C-alpha positions as a printed Julia matrix, in Angstrom:
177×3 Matrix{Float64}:
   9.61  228.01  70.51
   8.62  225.89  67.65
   5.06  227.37  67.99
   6.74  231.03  66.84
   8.51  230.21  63.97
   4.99  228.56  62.28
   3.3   232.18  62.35
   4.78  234.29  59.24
   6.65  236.9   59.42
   4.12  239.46  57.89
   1.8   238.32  60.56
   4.07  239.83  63.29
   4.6   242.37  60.92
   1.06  243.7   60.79
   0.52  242.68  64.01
   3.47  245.59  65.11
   2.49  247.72  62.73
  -1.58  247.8   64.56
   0.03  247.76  67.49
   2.37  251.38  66.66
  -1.29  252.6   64.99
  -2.87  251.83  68.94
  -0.26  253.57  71.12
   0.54  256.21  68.65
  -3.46  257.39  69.05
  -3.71  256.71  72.62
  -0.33  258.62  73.09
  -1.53  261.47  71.0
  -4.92  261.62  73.15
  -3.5   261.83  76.42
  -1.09  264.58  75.09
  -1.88  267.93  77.59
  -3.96  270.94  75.38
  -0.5   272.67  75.51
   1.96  270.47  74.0
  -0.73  269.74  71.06
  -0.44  273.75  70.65
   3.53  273.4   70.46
   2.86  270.41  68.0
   0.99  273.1   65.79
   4.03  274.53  63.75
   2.87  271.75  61.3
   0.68  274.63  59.67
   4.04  276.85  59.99
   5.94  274.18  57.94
   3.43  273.74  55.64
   2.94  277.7   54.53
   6.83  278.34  54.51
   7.12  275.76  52.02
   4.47  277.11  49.47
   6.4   280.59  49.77
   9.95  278.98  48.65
  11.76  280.53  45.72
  13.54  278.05  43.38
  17.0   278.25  44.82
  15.71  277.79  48.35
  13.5   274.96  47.4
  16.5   273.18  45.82
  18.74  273.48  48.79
  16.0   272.17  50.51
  15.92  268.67  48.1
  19.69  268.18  48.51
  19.01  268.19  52.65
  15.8   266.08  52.55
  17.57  263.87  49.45
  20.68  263.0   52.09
  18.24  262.47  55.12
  16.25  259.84  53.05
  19.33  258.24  50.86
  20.48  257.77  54.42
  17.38  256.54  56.18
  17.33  254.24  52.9
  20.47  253.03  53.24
  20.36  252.5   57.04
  17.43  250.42  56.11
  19.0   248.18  53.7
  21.86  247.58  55.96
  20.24  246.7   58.49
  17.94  243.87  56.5
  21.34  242.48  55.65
  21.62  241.83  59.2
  21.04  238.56  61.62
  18.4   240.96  63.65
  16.88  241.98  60.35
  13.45  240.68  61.43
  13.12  242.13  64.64
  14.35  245.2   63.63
  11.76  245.41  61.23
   9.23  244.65  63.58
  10.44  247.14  66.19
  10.56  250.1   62.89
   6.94  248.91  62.19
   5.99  249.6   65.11
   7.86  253.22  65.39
   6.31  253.86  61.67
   2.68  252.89  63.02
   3.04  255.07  65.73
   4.02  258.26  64.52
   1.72  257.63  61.7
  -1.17  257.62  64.07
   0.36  260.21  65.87
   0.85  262.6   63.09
  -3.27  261.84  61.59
  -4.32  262.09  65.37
  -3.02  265.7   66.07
  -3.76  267.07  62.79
  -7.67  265.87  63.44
  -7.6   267.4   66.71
  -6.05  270.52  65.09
  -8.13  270.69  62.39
 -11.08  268.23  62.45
 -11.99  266.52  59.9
  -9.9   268.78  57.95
  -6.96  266.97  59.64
  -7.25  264.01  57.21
  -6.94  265.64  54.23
  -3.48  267.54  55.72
  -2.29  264.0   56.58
  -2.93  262.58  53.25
  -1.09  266.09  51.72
   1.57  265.61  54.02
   2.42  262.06  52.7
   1.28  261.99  49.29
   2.36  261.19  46.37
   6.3   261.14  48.1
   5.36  258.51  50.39
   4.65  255.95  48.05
   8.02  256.04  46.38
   9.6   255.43  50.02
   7.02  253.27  51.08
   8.24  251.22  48.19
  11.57  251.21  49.59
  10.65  249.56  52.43
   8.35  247.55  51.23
  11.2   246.32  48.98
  13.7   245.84  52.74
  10.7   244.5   54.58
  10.22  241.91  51.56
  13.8   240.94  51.62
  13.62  240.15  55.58
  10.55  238.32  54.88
  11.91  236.38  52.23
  15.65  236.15  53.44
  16.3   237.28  50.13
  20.0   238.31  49.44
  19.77  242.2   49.11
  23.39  242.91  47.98
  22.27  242.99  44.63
  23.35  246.49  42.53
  20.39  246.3   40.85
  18.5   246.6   44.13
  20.52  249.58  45.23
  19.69  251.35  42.3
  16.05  251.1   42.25
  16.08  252.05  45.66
  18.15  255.19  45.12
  15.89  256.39  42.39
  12.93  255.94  44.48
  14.19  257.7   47.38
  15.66  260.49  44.73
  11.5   260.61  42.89
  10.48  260.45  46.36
  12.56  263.71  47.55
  12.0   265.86  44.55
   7.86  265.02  44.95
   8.37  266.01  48.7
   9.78  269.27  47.95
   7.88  270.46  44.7
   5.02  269.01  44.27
   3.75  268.56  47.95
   4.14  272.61  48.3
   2.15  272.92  45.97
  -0.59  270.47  46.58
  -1.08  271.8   50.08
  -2.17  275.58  47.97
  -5.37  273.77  47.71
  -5.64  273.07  51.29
């Protein structure tokens, strides 16, 4: 057991999150022709969203802002917790996965095309909450003391820049697509 606790934490870390990247692909290519067709209402979400008016768009930030304050703050709980590392390593793997998942289908949907959706479909929002769990997954790594205010409230105003990117500036991007 002594051998384990000499390999750093990132190392597992990356290690789960290539390992979510694998089965995510591999599940997505063994998916049958018909559930990939089912998985299509991507394009669906994608067009209603460029059509919004401005009161509909906003009641759609105050739904995606509480999802993500409270995937955030599920997140930051649970670093505070004695299973904070593993549970890290188990959500890297989920994240991997369903990244690879999401980039796999929309190539075979759209080819090379597909790419370019992805990256439209996670850019520029995903960086602020990437940074939020970057900033969690740091804390585990470091067994840094999270309970911090300061903490709280650079999270929260990531996850709020991150929501209000997701729901007007995405829309928008994806015109060009």
């Amino acid at each position: 057991m002594k051998r384990w606790r000499r390999i750093p934490f990132r190392n597992f870390w990356l290690i789960s999150v290539m390992g979510g990247i694998l089965a995510g692909t591999i599940g997505a290519n063994l998916l049958s022709g018909e559930l990939l067709k089912q998985i299509g209402y991507f394009d669906g979400i994608f067009y209603a969203g460029r059509e919004m008016n401005g009161e509909e768009q906003k009641q759609l930030w105050l739904y995606v802002l509480r999802q993500r304050a409270w995937e955030a703050g599920f997140g930051g709980l649970l670093a505070m917790t004695p299973a904070a590392a593993a549970a890290y390593l188990v959500l890297a793997f989920a994240a991997g996965a369903a990244a690879a998942m999401v980039i796999t289908v929309f190539t075979l949907e759209k080819g090379w095309m597909g790419l370019g959706y992805w990256l439209a479909s996670v850019l520029p929002h995903g960086l602020c909450y990437g940074a939020v769990w970057v900033i969690w997954a740091a804390a585990v790594m470091e067994r840094q003391d999270i309970r911090k205010f300061k903490i709280w409230i650079l999270a929260g105003l990531l996850v709020t820049g991150g929501s209000l990117l997701e729901v007007w500036v995405n829309p928008w991007l994806l015109k060009f697509m």
